[in-house]
Amino acid sequence: MIMLNCKEVTRIVASGELAEASRGRRIAVRFHHLMCRHCRRYARQLRALGDAARRLWGPGRDTDPETLRRLETAILNRRPALGATSPAGRTNGTKSSDDPHGA
Amino acid sequence: MGAGEKPDRPAEFSEAMADPDFVARIQASDAKAFEDVVRAYLEQVFRTARGAGLDPQRSEDVVQSTFVTFMESAHGFEGRSHVRTWLFGILYKKIAEAHRQSRREQGTESIDEQMEQRFRPDGSWARPPAPMDLQIQRREVLEGIQECLDGVPTRQRMAFVLREVDGLSTKEICKILDVSVTNLGVMFYRCRNLLRECLEKKGIKGR
């Protein structure tokens, strides 16, 4: 089995590489976590950061229904002008392909 | 389910939007198709703008501007990526633009150095992570995270929110942010460590 040190395990966990790692690599990380309480703590803390982010901005949070209704109306009210929109009227340079990052 | 109905099941709705007929309607600026996209993603787009660090007023402006640009540029959409990917790519650009006008981001190379110093040459911890109680019920934790994220560059912060909050795949986030898989890994690494180091410095005690 591959033996990983703390630095390597930390990088694998924080970079998100673990989710797509090979079975052998995942086992090596799990094995290391069994042996190392510092790396266990580190991984637990990173999971907690994700939980906190979902708590702050996940579904149902910070979304006042009145704000959303107002926004929806404002956006949909701008649709009728679409037919008349000329290329010069475009507000942001999205190029004509499925790369949303513009030319 | 027709794409016009309120999405009870997002996954199914998301599939309906990948349908070639739906893509054709978007390209043809079909008003009803736009309405479907707005209803399906408005809340998620708004939450993501907030998660990316914009205050409520700026979030509203950015969300409106994102959907308007989406509608105006829809003729160029070719259906090679999902409607959501296209929409969030526009959102990212709008957020980056808003941040350029309003905030100063800290450099992130220093986090690599800080992490280097945490380890001995053999790769074991020289300075292990301090115990912290990061229970999400704790107000100081949530406030600390918001404060700490304010210094994180927009693209890293977006990557973090798109993964942790929106649960998007690596492939989709790479398309939205226009980065390689390797770069995305580096961004996750830096953002998570910046956040963790910052909270540790704030002295949040615990297990």
Tab-separated table of C-alpha atoms in Angstrom:
chain	number	residue	atom	x	y	z
A	1	MET	CA	0.000	0.000	0.000
A	2	ILE	CA	1.122	3.582	-0.714
A	3	MET	CA	2.280	5.357	2.448
A	4	LEU	CA	1.444	9.045	2.580
A	5	ASN	CA	2.842	11.639	4.954
A	6	CYS	CA	0.811	14.379	6.679
A	7	LYS	CA	1.697	17.034	4.133
A	8	GLU	CA	0.555	14.862	1.235
A	9	VAL	CA	-2.665	13.876	2.989
A	10	THR	CA	-3.407	17.521	3.764
A	11	ARG	CA	-2.963	18.469	0.122
A	12	ILE	CA	-5.141	15.614	-1.128
A	13	VAL	CA	-7.934	16.483	1.319
A	14	ALA	CA	-7.876	20.276	0.817
A	15	SER	CA	-7.592	20.208	-2.989
A	16	GLY	CA	-10.663	17.993	-3.327
A	17	GLU	CA	-8.525	15.365	-5.055
A	18	LEU	CA	-9.794	12.674	-2.688
A	19	ALA	CA	-13.239	12.550	-4.298
A	20	GLU	CA	-11.728	11.517	-7.628
A	21	ALA	CA	-8.711	9.597	-6.333
A	22	SER	CA	-8.048	5.936	-7.094
A	23	ARG	CA	-9.236	3.308	-4.632
A	24	GLY	CA	-5.659	2.702	-3.475
A	25	ARG	CA	-5.112	6.379	-2.763
A	26	ARG	CA	-8.394	6.677	-0.862
A	27	ILE	CA	-7.444	3.684	1.266
A	28	ALA	CA	-4.011	5.210	1.909
A	29	VAL	CA	-5.636	8.433	3.133
A	30	ARG	CA	-8.078	6.511	5.336
A	31	PHE	CA	-5.235	4.475	6.763
A	32	HIS	CA	-3.237	7.609	7.494
A	33	HIS	CA	-6.254	9.161	9.239
A	34	LEU	CA	-6.507	6.096	11.481
A	35	MET	CA	-2.953	6.703	12.600
A	36	CYS	CA	-2.805	10.506	12.787
A	37	ARG	CA	-5.060	12.553	15.022
A	38	HIS	CA	-3.722	15.851	13.670
A	39	CYS	CA	-4.756	14.971	10.109
A	40	ARG	CA	-8.117	13.713	11.383
A	41	ARG	CA	-8.648	17.030	13.105
A	42	TYR	CA	-7.594	18.936	9.982
A	43	ALA	CA	-10.035	16.975	7.787
A	44	ARG	CA	-12.834	17.436	10.353
A	45	GLN	CA	-12.222	21.173	10.415
A	46	LEU	CA	-12.387	21.425	6.621
A	47	ARG	CA	-15.673	19.482	6.609
A	48	ALA	CA	-17.005	21.893	9.232
A	49	LEU	CA	-16.100	24.840	6.970
A	50	GLY	CA	-18.254	23.335	4.206
A	51	ASP	CA	-21.130	22.765	6.649
A	52	ALA	CA	-20.877	26.374	7.790
A	53	ALA	CA	-20.914	27.671	4.201
A	54	ARG	CA	-24.079	25.658	3.493
A	55	ARG	CA	-25.592	27.019	6.678
A	56	LEU	CA	-24.781	30.574	5.582
A	57	TRP	CA	-25.697	30.420	1.894
A	58	GLY	CA	-27.422	27.095	1.283
A	59	PRO	CA	-31.034	26.682	0.110
A	60	GLY	CA	-33.527	28.535	2.250
A	61	ARG	CA	-30.916	30.893	3.699
A	62	ASP	CA	-30.672	34.590	3.162
A	63	THR	CA	-33.334	34.564	0.490
A	64	ASP	CA	-36.219	36.799	1.410
A	65	PRO	CA	-39.179	35.641	-0.763
A	66	GLU	CA	-40.209	39.266	-1.308
A	67	THR	CA	-36.751	40.113	-2.691
A	68	LEU	CA	-36.906	37.135	-5.046
A	69	ARG	CA	-40.391	38.084	-6.265
A	70	ARG	CA	-39.276	41.635	-6.894
A	71	LEU	CA	-36.190	40.443	-8.753
A	72	GLU	CA	-38.149	37.961	-10.835
A	73	THR	CA	-40.617	40.645	-11.888
A	74	ALA	CA	-37.843	43.102	-12.720
A	75	ILE	CA	-35.960	40.542	-14.817
A	76	LEU	CA	-39.004	39.215	-16.633
A	77	ASN	CA	-40.142	42.752	-17.412
A	78	ARG	CA	-36.994	43.211	-19.438
A	79	ARG	CA	-37.816	40.340	-21.762
A	80	PRO	CA	-40.035	42.164	-24.277
A	81	ALA	CA	-37.087	44.286	-25.377
A	82	LEU	CA	-35.206	41.185	-26.412
A	83	GLY	CA	-36.595	40.971	-29.900
A	84	ALA	CA	-35.319	44.454	-30.558
A	85	THR	CA	-31.942	43.959	-28.938
A	86	SER	CA	-29.147	44.822	-31.290
A	87	PRO	CA	-25.638	43.426	-30.855
A	88	ALA	CA	-24.561	46.885	-29.714
A	89	GLY	CA	-27.071	46.674	-26.895
A	90	ARG	CA	-25.360	43.741	-25.268
A	91	THR	CA	-24.010	44.618	-21.879
A	92	ASN	CA	-21.246	42.106	-21.440
A	93	GLY	CA	-19.015	40.367	-23.915
A	94	THR	CA	-20.164	36.786	-24.006
A	95	LYS	CA	-18.842	35.242	-27.167
A	96	SER	CA	-20.875	33.112	-29.497
A	97	SER	CA	-19.982	29.717	-28.164
A	98	ASP	CA	-20.691	27.785	-25.026
A	99	ASP	CA	-17.713	29.217	-23.283
A	100	PRO	CA	-19.385	31.784	-21.056
A	101	HIS	CA	-16.141	33.659	-20.581
A	102	GLY	CA	-16.315	35.939	-23.542
A	103	ALA	CA	-13.980	36.508	-26.414
B	1	MET	CA	-42.480	17.504	-16.742
B	2	GLY	CA	-42.568	20.464	-19.080
B	3	ALA	CA	-39.772	22.905	-18.556
B	4	GLY	CA	-42.366	25.550	-17.700
B	5	GLU	CA	-43.507	23.982	-14.469
B	6	LYS	CA	-42.079	24.915	-11.121
B	7	PRO	CA	-39.202	22.497	-10.542
B	8	ASP	CA	-40.161	20.136	-7.743
B	9	ARG	CA	-37.150	17.994	-8.503
B	10	PRO	CA	-34.163	20.056	-9.593
B	11	ALA	CA	-32.329	17.133	-11.188
B	12	GLU	CA	-35.258	16.353	-13.476
B	13	PHE	CA	-35.706	20.006	-14.296
B	14	SER	CA	-32.026	20.315	-15.029
B	15	GLU	CA	-32.348	17.413	-17.496
B	16	ALA	CA	-35.274	19.094	-19.247
B	17	MET	CA	-33.057	22.128	-19.825
B	18	ALA	CA	-30.404	20.015	-21.525
B	19	ASP	CA	-33.011	18.900	-24.071
B	20	PRO	CA	-32.175	20.077	-27.657
B	21	ASP	CA	-35.683	21.525	-28.057
B	22	PHE	CA	-35.231	23.624	-24.970
B	23	VAL	CA	-31.810	24.779	-26.158
B	24	ALA	CA	-33.380	25.751	-29.497
B	25	ARG	CA	-36.031	27.796	-27.690
B	26	ILE	CA	-33.345	29.598	-25.687
B	27	GLN	CA	-31.440	30.387	-28.890
B	28	ALA	CA	-34.643	31.701	-30.447
B	29	SER	CA	-35.165	34.007	-27.426
B	30	ASP	CA	-38.382	32.242	-26.495
B	31	ALA	CA	-39.893	34.292	-23.668
B	32	LYS	CA	-41.359	31.268	-21.905
B	33	ALA	CA	-38.039	29.427	-21.966
B	34	PHE	CA	-36.349	32.426	-20.345
B	35	GLU	CA	-39.048	32.508	-17.728
B	36	ASP	CA	-38.309	28.844	-16.962
B	37	VAL	CA	-34.605	29.572	-16.537
B	38	VAL	CA	-35.283	32.565	-14.297
B	39	ARG	CA	-37.714	30.608	-12.115
B	40	ALA	CA	-35.377	27.611	-11.903
B	41	TYR	CA	-32.170	29.429	-11.015
B	42	LEU	CA	-33.010	32.850	-9.596
B	43	GLU	CA	-32.720	31.795	-5.966
B	44	GLN	CA	-29.518	29.819	-6.522
B	45	VAL	CA	-27.927	32.666	-8.463
B	46	PHE	CA	-28.876	35.128	-5.723
B	47	ARG	CA	-27.508	32.880	-2.953
B	48	THR	CA	-24.282	32.369	-4.872
B	49	ALA	CA	-23.844	36.132	-5.296
B	50	ARG	CA	-24.294	36.542	-1.531
B	51	GLY	CA	-21.903	33.659	-0.873
B	52	ALA	CA	-19.366	35.297	-3.157
B	53	GLY	CA	-19.322	38.255	-0.775
B	54	LEU	CA	-21.675	40.811	-2.294
B	55	ASP	CA	-24.024	42.722	0.000
B	56	PRO	CA	-27.783	42.335	-0.628
B	57	GLN	CA	-28.103	45.444	-2.837
B	58	ARG	CA	-25.102	44.611	-5.011
B	59	SER	CA	-26.293	41.004	-5.203
B	60	GLU	CA	-29.641	42.176	-6.563
B	61	ASP	CA	-27.916	44.347	-9.171
B	62	VAL	CA	-25.564	41.556	-10.208
B	63	VAL	CA	-28.371	38.979	-10.408
B	64	GLN	CA	-30.494	41.230	-12.633
B	65	SER	CA	-27.552	42.049	-14.826
B	66	THR	CA	-26.616	38.341	-15.089
B	67	PHE	CA	-30.040	37.284	-16.327
B	68	VAL	CA	-30.296	40.211	-18.722
B	69	THR	CA	-26.904	39.348	-20.231
B	70	PHE	CA	-27.972	35.710	-20.381
B	71	MET	CA	-31.079	36.668	-22.361
B	72	GLU	CA	-29.242	39.059	-24.632
B	73	SER	CA	-26.485	36.608	-25.472
B	74	ALA	CA	-28.646	33.494	-25.732
B	75	HIS	CA	-28.471	33.409	-29.530
B	76	GLY	CA	-24.821	32.398	-29.105
B	77	PHE	CA	-25.611	29.506	-26.810
B	78	GLU	CA	-24.919	26.258	-28.637
B	79	GLY	CA	-25.991	23.705	-26.063
B	80	ARG	CA	-22.542	22.159	-25.661
B	81	SER	CA	-22.639	22.965	-21.964
B	82	HIS	CA	-25.653	23.079	-19.696
B	83	VAL	CA	-27.770	26.229	-19.459
B	84	ARG	CA	-26.776	26.484	-15.797
B	85	THR	CA	-23.050	26.400	-16.643
B	86	TRP	CA	-23.514	29.199	-19.152
B	87	LEU	CA	-25.577	31.227	-16.666
B	88	PHE	CA	-23.097	30.774	-13.809
B	89	GLY	CA	-20.191	31.671	-16.079
B	90	ILE	CA	-21.905	35.022	-16.717
B	91	LEU	CA	-22.590	35.360	-12.992
B	92	TYR	CA	-18.924	34.804	-12.188
B	93	LYS	CA	-17.870	37.571	-14.586
B	94	LYS	CA	-20.405	39.965	-13.085
B	95	ILE	CA	-19.259	39.189	-9.540
B	96	ALA	CA	-15.596	39.625	-10.468
B	97	GLU	CA	-16.479	42.964	-12.068
B	98	ALA	CA	-18.375	44.098	-8.949
B	99	HIS	CA	-15.497	43.057	-6.701
B	100	ARG	CA	-12.941	44.887	-8.817
B	101	GLN	CA	-14.828	48.069	-8.094
B	102	SER	CA	-15.249	47.555	-4.385
B	103	ARG	CA	-12.714	45.400	-2.614
B	104	ARG	CA	-9.085	44.770	-2.198
B	105	GLU	CA	-8.109	41.149	-2.261
B	106	GLN	CA	-5.152	39.768	-0.454
B	107	GLY	CA	-2.467	37.837	-2.272
B	108	THR	CA	-2.681	34.113	-1.712
B	109	GLU	CA	0.881	33.022	-2.333
B	110	SER	CA	1.546	33.585	1.377
B	111	ILE	CA	-0.808	30.762	2.320
B	112	ASP	CA	1.465	28.340	0.449
B	113	GLU	CA	4.378	29.577	2.560
B	114	GLN	CA	2.359	29.339	5.765
B	115	MET	CA	1.432	25.765	4.924
B	116	GLU	CA	5.056	24.923	4.119
B	117	GLN	CA	6.045	26.120	7.570
B	118	ARG	CA	3.505	23.865	9.195
B	119	PHE	CA	5.426	20.750	8.134
B	120	ARG	CA	8.852	19.274	8.852
B	121	PRO	CA	11.086	18.212	5.949
B	122	ASP	CA	9.797	14.626	6.324
B	123	GLY	CA	6.205	15.834	5.734
B	124	SER	CA	4.966	15.386	9.306
B	125	TRP	CA	3.279	18.227	11.169
B	126	ALA	CA	5.688	20.717	12.789
B	127	ARG	CA	2.779	22.897	13.892
B	128	PRO	CA	-0.387	20.785	13.909
B	129	PRO	CA	-3.826	22.347	13.483
B	130	ALA	CA	-5.058	23.852	16.736
B	131	PRO	CA	-8.265	22.478	18.185
B	132	MET	CA	-11.259	24.561	17.088
B	133	ASP	CA	-14.916	24.078	17.777
B	134	LEU	CA	-16.413	24.880	14.381
B	135	GLN	CA	-19.978	23.938	15.205
B	136	ILE	CA	-22.225	25.742	12.793
B	137	GLN	CA	-24.611	26.773	15.554
B	138	ARG	CA	-21.927	29.065	16.935
B	139	ARG	CA	-22.455	32.617	15.801
B	140	GLU	CA	-18.786	33.526	16.132
B	141	VAL	CA	-17.906	30.717	13.728
B	142	LEU	CA	-20.349	31.888	11.059
B	143	GLU	CA	-19.315	35.511	11.464
B	144	GLY	CA	-15.652	34.502	11.449
B	145	ILE	CA	-16.085	32.603	8.200
B	146	GLN	CA	-17.750	35.571	6.530
B	147	GLU	CA	-14.988	37.905	7.695
B	148	CYS	CA	-12.210	35.515	6.714
B	149	LEU	CA	-13.698	34.883	3.264
B	150	ASP	CA	-13.732	38.606	2.545
B	151	GLY	CA	-9.983	38.529	1.936
B	152	VAL	CA	-10.115	35.523	-0.410
B	153	PRO	CA	-9.818	36.281	-4.147
B	154	THR	CA	-13.108	36.151	-6.044
B	155	ARG	CA	-12.307	33.114	-8.163
B	156	GLN	CA	-11.194	31.015	-5.187
B	157	ARG	CA	-14.193	32.071	-3.185
B	158	MET	CA	-16.535	31.259	-6.076
B	159	ALA	CA	-14.906	27.840	-6.428
B	160	PHE	CA	-15.471	27.192	-2.727
B	161	VAL	CA	-19.130	28.297	-2.837
B	162	LEU	CA	-19.927	26.433	-6.069
B	163	ARG	CA	-18.540	23.231	-4.560
B	164	GLU	CA	-19.582	23.447	-0.919
B	165	VAL	CA	-22.885	25.277	-1.256
B	166	ASP	CA	-24.117	24.463	-4.761
B	167	GLY	CA	-22.528	21.008	-4.871
B	168	LEU	CA	-21.422	21.372	-8.503
B	169	SER	CA	-19.030	18.887	-10.089
B	170	THR	CA	-15.350	19.612	-10.729
B	171	LYS	CA	-16.012	19.578	-14.478
B	172	GLU	CA	-18.789	22.153	-14.269
B	173	ILE	CA	-16.888	24.466	-11.917
B	174	CYS	CA	-13.873	24.345	-14.247
B	175	LYS	CA	-16.090	25.462	-17.152
B	176	ILE	CA	-17.751	28.219	-15.126
B	177	LEU	CA	-14.469	29.655	-13.860
B	178	ASP	CA	-12.503	28.821	-17.005
B	179	VAL	CA	-9.728	26.939	-15.187
B	180	SER	CA	-8.090	23.518	-15.485
B	181	VAL	CA	-8.774	20.702	-13.016
B	182	THR	CA	-5.264	21.171	-11.579
B	183	ASN	CA	-5.816	24.904	-11.094
B	184	LEU	CA	-9.147	24.261	-9.440
B	185	GLY	CA	-7.445	21.896	-6.971
B	186	VAL	CA	-4.918	24.623	-6.107
B	187	MET	CA	-7.780	27.115	-5.642
B	188	PHE	CA	-9.652	24.779	-3.276
B	189	TYR	CA	-6.425	24.111	-1.361
B	190	ARG	CA	-5.647	27.790	-0.926
B	191	CYS	CA	-9.173	28.901	-0.089
B	192	ARG	CA	-9.778	26.176	2.511
B	193	ASN	CA	-6.394	26.740	4.143
B	194	LEU	CA	-6.753	30.531	4.122
B	195	LEU	CA	-10.092	30.125	5.815
B	196	ARG	CA	-8.870	27.583	8.361
B	197	GLU	CA	-5.712	29.571	9.195
B	198	CYS	CA	-7.726	32.777	9.546
B	199	LEU	CA	-10.200	31.144	11.947
B	200	GLU	CA	-7.365	29.642	13.947
B	201	LYS	CA	-5.772	33.098	14.237
B	202	LYS	CA	-9.067	34.479	15.451
B	203	GLY	CA	-8.614	32.167	18.387
B	204	ILE	CA	-11.777	30.100	18.060
B	205	LYS	CA	-11.174	27.540	20.767
B	206	GLY	CA	-12.518	24.038	21.000
B	207	ARG	CA	-11.948	20.385	20.333
